[in-house]
Tab-separated table of C-alpha atoms in Angstrom:
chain	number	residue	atom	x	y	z
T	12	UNK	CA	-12.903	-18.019	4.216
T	13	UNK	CA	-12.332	-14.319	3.452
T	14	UNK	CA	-14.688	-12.192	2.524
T	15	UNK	CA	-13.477	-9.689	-0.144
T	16	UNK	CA	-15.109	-6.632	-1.308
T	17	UNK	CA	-13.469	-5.029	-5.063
T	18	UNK	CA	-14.719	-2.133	-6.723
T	19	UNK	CA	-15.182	-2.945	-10.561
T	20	UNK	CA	-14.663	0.603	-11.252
T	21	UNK	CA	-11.801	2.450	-9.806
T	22	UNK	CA	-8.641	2.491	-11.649
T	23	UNK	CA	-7.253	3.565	-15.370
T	24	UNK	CA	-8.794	-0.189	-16.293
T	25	UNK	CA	-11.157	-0.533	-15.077
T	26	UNK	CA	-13.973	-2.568	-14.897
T	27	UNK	CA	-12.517	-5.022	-17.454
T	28	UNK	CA	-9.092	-5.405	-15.949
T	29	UNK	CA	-10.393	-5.779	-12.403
T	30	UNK	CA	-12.969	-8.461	-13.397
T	31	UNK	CA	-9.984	-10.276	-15.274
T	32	UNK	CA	-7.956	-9.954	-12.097
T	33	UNK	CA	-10.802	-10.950	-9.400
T	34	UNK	CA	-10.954	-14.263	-11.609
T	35	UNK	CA	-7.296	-15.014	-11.684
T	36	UNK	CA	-7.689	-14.581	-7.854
T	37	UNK	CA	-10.569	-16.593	-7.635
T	38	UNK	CA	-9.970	-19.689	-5.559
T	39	UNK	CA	-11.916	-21.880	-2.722
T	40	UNK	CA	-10.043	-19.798	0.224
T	41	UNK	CA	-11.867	-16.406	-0.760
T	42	UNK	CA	-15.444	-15.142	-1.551
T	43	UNK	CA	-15.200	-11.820	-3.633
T	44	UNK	CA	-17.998	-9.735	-3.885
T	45	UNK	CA	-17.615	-7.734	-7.034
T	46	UNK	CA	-19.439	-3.790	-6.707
T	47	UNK	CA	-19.847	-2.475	-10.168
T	48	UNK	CA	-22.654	-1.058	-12.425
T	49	UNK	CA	-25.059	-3.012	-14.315
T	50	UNK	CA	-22.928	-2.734	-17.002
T	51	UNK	CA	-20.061	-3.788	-15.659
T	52	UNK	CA	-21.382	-6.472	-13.829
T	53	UNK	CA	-22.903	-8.437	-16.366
T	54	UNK	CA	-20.004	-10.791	-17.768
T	55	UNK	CA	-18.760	-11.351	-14.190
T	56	UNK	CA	-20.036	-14.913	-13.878
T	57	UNK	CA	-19.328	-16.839	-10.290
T	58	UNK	CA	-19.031	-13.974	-8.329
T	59	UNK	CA	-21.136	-12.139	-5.820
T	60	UNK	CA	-21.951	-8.774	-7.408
T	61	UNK	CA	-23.931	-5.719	-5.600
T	62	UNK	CA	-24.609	-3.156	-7.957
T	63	UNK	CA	-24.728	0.651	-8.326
T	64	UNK	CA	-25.122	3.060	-10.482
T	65	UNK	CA	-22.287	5.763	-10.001
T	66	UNK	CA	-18.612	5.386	-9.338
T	67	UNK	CA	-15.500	7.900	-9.160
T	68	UNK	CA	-13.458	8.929	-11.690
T	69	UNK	CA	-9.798	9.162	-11.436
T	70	UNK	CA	-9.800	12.771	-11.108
T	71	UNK	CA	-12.416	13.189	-8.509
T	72	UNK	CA	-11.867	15.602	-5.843
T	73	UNK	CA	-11.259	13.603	-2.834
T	74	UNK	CA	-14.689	14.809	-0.979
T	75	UNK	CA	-16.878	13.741	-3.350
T	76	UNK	CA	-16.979	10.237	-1.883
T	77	UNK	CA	-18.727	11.415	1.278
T	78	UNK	CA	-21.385	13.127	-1.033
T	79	UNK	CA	-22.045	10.331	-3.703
T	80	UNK	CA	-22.976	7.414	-1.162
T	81	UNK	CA	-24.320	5.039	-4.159
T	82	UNK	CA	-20.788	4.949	-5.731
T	83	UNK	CA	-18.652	1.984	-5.564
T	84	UNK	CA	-16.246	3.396	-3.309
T	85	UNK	CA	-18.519	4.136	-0.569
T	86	UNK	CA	-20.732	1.442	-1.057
T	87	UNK	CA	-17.524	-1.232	-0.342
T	88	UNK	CA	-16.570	0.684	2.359
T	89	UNK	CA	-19.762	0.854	3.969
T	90	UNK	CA	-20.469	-2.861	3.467
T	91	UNK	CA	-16.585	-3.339	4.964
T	92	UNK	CA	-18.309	-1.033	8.276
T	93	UNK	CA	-20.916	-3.397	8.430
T	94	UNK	CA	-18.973	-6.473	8.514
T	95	UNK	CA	-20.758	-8.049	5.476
T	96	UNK	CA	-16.528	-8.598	3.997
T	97	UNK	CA	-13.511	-8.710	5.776
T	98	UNK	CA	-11.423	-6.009	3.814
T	99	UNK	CA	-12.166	-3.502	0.705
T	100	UNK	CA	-10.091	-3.393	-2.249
T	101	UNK	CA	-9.733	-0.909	-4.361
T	102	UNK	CA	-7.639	1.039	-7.425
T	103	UNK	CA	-9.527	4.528	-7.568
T	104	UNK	CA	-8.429	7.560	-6.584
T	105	UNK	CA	-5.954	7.661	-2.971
T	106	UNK	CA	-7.628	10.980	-1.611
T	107	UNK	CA	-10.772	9.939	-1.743
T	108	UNK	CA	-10.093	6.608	-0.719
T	109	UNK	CA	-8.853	7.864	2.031
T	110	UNK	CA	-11.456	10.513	2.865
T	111	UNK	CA	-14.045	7.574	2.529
T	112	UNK	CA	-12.195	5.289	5.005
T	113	UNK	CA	-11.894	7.862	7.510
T	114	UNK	CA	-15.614	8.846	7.294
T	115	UNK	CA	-17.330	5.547	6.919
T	116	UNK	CA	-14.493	3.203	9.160
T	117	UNK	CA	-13.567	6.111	11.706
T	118	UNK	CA	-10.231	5.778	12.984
T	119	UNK	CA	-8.100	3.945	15.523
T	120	UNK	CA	-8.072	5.682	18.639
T	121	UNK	CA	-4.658	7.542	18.900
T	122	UNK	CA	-4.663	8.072	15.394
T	123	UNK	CA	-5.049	11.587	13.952
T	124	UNK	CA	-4.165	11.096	10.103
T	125	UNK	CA	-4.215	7.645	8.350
T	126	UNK	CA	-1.754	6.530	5.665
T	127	UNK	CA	-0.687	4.705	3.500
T	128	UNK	CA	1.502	1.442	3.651
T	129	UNK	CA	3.144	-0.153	1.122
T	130	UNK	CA	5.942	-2.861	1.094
T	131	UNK	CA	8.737	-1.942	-1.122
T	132	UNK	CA	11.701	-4.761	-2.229
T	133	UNK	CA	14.906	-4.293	-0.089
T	134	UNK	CA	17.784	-6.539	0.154
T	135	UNK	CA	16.081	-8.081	3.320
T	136	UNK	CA	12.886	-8.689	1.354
T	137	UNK	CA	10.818	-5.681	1.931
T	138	UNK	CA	10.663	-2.269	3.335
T	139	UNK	CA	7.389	-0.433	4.637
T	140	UNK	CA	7.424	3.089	3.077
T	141	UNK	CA	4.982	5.118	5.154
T	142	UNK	CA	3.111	7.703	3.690
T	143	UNK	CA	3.068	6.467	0.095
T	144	UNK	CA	0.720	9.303	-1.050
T	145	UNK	CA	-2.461	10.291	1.340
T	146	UNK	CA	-1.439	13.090	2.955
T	147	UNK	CA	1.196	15.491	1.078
T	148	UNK	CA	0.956	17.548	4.204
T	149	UNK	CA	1.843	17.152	7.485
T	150	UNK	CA	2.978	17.503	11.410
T	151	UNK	CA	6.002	15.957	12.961
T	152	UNK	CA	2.916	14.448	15.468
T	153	UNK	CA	1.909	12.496	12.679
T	154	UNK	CA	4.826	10.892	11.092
T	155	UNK	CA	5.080	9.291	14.907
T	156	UNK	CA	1.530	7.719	14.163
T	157	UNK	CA	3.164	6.672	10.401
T	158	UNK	CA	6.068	4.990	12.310
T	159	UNK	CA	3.749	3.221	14.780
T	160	UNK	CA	1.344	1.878	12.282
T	161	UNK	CA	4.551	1.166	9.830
T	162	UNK	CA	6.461	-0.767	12.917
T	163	UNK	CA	3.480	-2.851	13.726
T	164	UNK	CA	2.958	-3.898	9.796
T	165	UNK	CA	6.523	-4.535	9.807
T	166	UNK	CA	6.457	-7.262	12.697
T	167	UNK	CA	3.046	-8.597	11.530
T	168	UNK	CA	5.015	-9.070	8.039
T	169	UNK	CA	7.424	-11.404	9.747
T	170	UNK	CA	9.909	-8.327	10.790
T	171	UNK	CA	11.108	-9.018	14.889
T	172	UNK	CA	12.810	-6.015	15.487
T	173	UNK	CA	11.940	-3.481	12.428
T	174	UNK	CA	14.467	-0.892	12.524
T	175	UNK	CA	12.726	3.145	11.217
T	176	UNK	CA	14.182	5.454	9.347
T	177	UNK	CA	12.947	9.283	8.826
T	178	UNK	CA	13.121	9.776	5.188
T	179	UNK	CA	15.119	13.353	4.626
T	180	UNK	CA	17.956	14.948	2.297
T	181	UNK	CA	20.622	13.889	4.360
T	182	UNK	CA	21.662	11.653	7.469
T	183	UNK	CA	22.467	14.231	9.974
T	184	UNK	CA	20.029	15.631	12.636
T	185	UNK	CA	20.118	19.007	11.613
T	186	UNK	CA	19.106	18.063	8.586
T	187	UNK	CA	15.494	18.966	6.645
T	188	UNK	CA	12.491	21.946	7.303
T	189	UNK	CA	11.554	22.515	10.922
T	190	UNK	CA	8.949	18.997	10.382
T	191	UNK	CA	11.188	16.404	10.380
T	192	UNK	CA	13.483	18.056	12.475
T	193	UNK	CA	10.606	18.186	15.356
T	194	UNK	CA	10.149	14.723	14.128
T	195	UNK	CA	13.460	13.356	14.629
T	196	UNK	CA	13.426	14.651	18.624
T	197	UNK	CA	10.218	12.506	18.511
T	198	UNK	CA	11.029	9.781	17.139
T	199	UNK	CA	14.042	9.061	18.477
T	200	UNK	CA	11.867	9.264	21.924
T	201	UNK	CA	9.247	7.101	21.184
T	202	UNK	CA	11.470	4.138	19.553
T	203	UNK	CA	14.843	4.811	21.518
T	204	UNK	CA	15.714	1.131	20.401
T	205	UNK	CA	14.465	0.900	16.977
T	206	UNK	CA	15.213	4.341	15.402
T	207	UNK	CA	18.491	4.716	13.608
T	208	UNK	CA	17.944	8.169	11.918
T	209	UNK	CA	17.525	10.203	9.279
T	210	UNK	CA	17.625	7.735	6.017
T	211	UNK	CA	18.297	9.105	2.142
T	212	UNK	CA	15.830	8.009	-0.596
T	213	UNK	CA	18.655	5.318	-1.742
T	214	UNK	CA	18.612	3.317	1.435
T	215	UNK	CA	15.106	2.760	0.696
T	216	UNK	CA	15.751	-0.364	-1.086
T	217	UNK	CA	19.108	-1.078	1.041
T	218	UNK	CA	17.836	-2.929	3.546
T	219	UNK	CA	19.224	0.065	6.169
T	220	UNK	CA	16.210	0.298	7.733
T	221	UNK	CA	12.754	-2.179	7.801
T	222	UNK	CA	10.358	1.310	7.883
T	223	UNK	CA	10.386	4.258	5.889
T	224	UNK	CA	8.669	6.930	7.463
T	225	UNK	CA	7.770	10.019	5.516
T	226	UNK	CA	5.056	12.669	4.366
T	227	UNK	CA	2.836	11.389	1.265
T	228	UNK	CA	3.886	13.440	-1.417
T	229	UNK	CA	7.739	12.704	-0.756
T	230	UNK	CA	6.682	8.854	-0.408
T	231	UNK	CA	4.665	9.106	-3.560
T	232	UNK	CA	7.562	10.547	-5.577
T	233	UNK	CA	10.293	8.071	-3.840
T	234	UNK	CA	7.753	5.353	-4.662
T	235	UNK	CA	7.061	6.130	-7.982
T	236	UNK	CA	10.637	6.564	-8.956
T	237	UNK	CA	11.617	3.378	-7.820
T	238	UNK	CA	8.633	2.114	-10.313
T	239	UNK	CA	10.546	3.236	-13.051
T	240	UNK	CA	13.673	2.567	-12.005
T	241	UNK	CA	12.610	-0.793	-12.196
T	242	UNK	CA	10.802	-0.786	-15.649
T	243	UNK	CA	13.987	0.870	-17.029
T	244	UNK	CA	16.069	-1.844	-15.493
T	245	UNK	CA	13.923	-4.657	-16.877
T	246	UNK	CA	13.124	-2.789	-20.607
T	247	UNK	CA	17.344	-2.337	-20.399
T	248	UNK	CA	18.266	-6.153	-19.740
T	249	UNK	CA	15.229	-7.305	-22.434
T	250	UNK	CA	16.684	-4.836	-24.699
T	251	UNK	CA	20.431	-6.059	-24.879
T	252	UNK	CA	19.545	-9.425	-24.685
T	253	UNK	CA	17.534	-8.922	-27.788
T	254	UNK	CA	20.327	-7.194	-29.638
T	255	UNK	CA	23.125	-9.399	-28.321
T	256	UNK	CA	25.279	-12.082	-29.970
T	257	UNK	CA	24.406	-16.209	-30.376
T	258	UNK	CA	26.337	-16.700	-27.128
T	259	UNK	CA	25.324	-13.869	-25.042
T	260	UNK	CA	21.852	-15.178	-25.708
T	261	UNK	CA	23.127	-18.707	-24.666
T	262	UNK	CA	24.048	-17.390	-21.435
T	263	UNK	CA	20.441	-15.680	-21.056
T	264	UNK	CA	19.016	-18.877	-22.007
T	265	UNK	CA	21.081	-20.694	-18.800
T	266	UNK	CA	19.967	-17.599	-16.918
T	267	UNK	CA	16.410	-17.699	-17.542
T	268	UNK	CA	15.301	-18.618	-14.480
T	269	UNK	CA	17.528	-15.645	-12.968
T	270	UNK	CA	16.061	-13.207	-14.396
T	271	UNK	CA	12.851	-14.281	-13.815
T	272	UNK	CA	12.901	-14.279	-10.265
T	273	UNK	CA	15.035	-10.390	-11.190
T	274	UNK	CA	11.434	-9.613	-12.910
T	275	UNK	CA	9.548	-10.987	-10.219
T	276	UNK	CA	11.105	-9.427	-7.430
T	277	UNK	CA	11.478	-5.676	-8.916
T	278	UNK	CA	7.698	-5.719	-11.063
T	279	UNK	CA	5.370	-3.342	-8.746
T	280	UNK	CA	2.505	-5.257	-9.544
T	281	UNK	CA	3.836	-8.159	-7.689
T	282	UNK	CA	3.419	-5.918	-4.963
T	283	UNK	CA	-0.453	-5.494	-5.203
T	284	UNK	CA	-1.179	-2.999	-3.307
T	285	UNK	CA	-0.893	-0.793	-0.016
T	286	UNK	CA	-2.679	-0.888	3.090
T	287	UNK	CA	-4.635	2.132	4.463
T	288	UNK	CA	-3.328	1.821	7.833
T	289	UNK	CA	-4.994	3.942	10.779
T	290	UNK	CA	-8.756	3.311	10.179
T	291	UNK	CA	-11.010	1.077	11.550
T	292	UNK	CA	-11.100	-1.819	8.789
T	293	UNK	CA	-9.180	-3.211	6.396
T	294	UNK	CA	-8.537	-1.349	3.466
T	295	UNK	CA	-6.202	-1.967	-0.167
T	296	UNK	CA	-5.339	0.424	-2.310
T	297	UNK	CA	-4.185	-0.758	-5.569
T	298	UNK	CA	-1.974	1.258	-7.883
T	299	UNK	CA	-4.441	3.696	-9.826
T	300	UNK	CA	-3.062	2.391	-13.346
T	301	UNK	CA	-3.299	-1.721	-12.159
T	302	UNK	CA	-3.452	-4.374	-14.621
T	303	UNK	CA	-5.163	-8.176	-13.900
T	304	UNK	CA	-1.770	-9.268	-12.618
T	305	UNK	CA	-1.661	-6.133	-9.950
T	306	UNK	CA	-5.257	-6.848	-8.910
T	307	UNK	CA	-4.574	-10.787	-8.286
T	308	UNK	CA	-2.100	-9.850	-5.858
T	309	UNK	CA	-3.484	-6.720	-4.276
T	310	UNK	CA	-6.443	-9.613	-3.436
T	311	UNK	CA	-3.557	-11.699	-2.297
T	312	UNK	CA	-2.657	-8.780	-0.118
T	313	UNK	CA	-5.990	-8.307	1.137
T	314	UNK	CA	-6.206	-11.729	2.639
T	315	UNK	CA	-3.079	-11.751	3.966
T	316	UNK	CA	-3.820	-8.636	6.004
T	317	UNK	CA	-6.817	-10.175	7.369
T	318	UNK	CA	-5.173	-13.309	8.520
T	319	UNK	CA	-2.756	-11.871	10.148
T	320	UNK	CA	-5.155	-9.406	11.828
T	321	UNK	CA	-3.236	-6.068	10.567
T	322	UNK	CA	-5.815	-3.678	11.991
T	323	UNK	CA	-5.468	-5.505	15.867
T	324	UNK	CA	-2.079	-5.582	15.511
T	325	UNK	CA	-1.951	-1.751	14.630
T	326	UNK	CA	-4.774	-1.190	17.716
T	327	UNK	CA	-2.081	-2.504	20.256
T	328	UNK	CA	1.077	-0.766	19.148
T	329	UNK	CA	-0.861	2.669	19.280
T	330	UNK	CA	-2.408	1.583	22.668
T	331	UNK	CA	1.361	0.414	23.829
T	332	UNK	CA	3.531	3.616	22.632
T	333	UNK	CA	0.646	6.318	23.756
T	334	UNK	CA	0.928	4.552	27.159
T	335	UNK	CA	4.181	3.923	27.689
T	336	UNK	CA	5.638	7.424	25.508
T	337	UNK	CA	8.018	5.543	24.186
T	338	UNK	CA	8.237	2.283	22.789
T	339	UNK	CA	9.602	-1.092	24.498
């Protein structure tokens, strides 16, 4: 059974649409333990509940977490150091769920900066996009560690052979500031095998390459686009259905199921949630503005990244590449 920590109070919604989505999650295969405040806590019936009396707001600054050790935040995380739960799940703010990982968890050996992972739909089912928004800034040294950790969720995910992309304004070498140009000699050492190049933000979803490797403000903003992309597409199709004649609605009817599965597949919630990939435990962060349906599967996530041992995984590619210099 997994154990599953959730903070009742990080996100836009919360604690109400966190408790609503911890019990459409619940289910005999997973124990959540809910951390909240007394308030919060009180209608969440037939779950394990620790409770505190602060939590971080949206717009903390990303330190705070360190200093406020009876918040939420750092409470889950601590109990995840402990080994009371198997993973931490949260929706509050990325810096400082970041900060708090790195301080309470530590991180991997080999790693210098942790990230963020998050599977994006692709025509081959999903692409990593690595840094999705913890670190806006950074060295070419550590979008190798991005590509590492994003290769090894890749192949946990079901990927044999995950093929990495440098995300960049263009496809040729010379392309990009004096970062991912140091980067590309680097990467292109470490994965001779696996990496194909400088990719574009539109082969993202292509199915070009299986990882996306970038800095976090350039993966937030790709990230986020494709969010609303999506949302357009889906608020487009609902709206000329809508406004369309007796037998173009026929034909939406006999499509139904189509565009259901069209919903399904480009919806971010379905998604969940990202891993915090680098540190030692295993930490989700949901999207700060989640709904119950978002949470449900960021939980779904979260157990899925402890069966299939995502943090070990991770552990061994590091260990592999920072022997070897490149990988094999």
């Amino acid at each position: 059974m997994v154990r599953v920590a959730l903070d009742l109070m990080g996100g836009d919604k919360a604690p109400t649409e966190i408790l609503e989505g911890a019990k459409l999650s619940s289910s005999q295969d997973k124990k959540i333990l809910l951390i909240g405040t007394k308030h919060a806590l009180e209608k969440a019936e037939g779950f394990g509940k620790v409770e505190v009396d602060d939590f971080l707001p949206m717009d903390v600054k990303p330190t705070e977490v360190i200093r406020r050790k009876n918040s939420s935040m750092y409470v889950g995380l601590k109990l995840l150091k402990e080994g009371t739960v198997d993973v931490f799940v949260s929706a509050g703010n990325t810096g400082a769920l970041l900060a708090g990982a790195t301080f309470v968890l530590g991180r991997i050996e080999g790693v210098e900066r942790p990230a963020l992972g998050v599977p994006v739909p692709s025509t081959n089912g999903f692409t990593i996009l690595i840094d999705a928004g913890a670190n806006a800034h950074v060295r070419a040294e550590h979008l190798v560690d991005f590509a590492v950790m994003g290769f090894s969720y890749a192949k946990i995910l079901g990927c044999k052979m995950p093929k990495i992309g440098l995300l960049n304004v263009g496809e040729e070498e010379t392309k990009g500031d004096e970062t991912t140009k140091e980067a590309y000699v680097l990467l292109k050492k470490s994965f001779p095998e696996n990496f194909v190049g400088n990719v574009e933000g539109h082969d993202i979803n292509t199915g070009k390459v299986d990882v996306v490797v970038s800095d976090g403000f350039s993966g937030n903003v790709a990230m986020k686009t494709m969010e609303g992309t999506a949302k357009m597409i889906l608020q487009t199709l609902k709206n000329k259905v809508d406004s369309a004649g007796i037998l173009q609605k026929l034909g939406a009817f006999l499509m139904k199921k189509v565009f259901v599965e069209l919903k399904k597949t480009l919806d971010p919630r379905t998604y969940g949630g990202g891993l915090v990939l680098g540190v030692n435990g295993l930490v989700v962060k949901a999207h700060g503005s989640s709904d119950r349906f978002a949470i449900s599967n960021a939980i779904k996530v979260a157990c899925q990244g402890v069966q299939m041992q995502v943090i070990d995984g991770i552990r061994g590619e590091i260990k592999r590449v920072r022997d070897s210099g490149t990988h094999r």
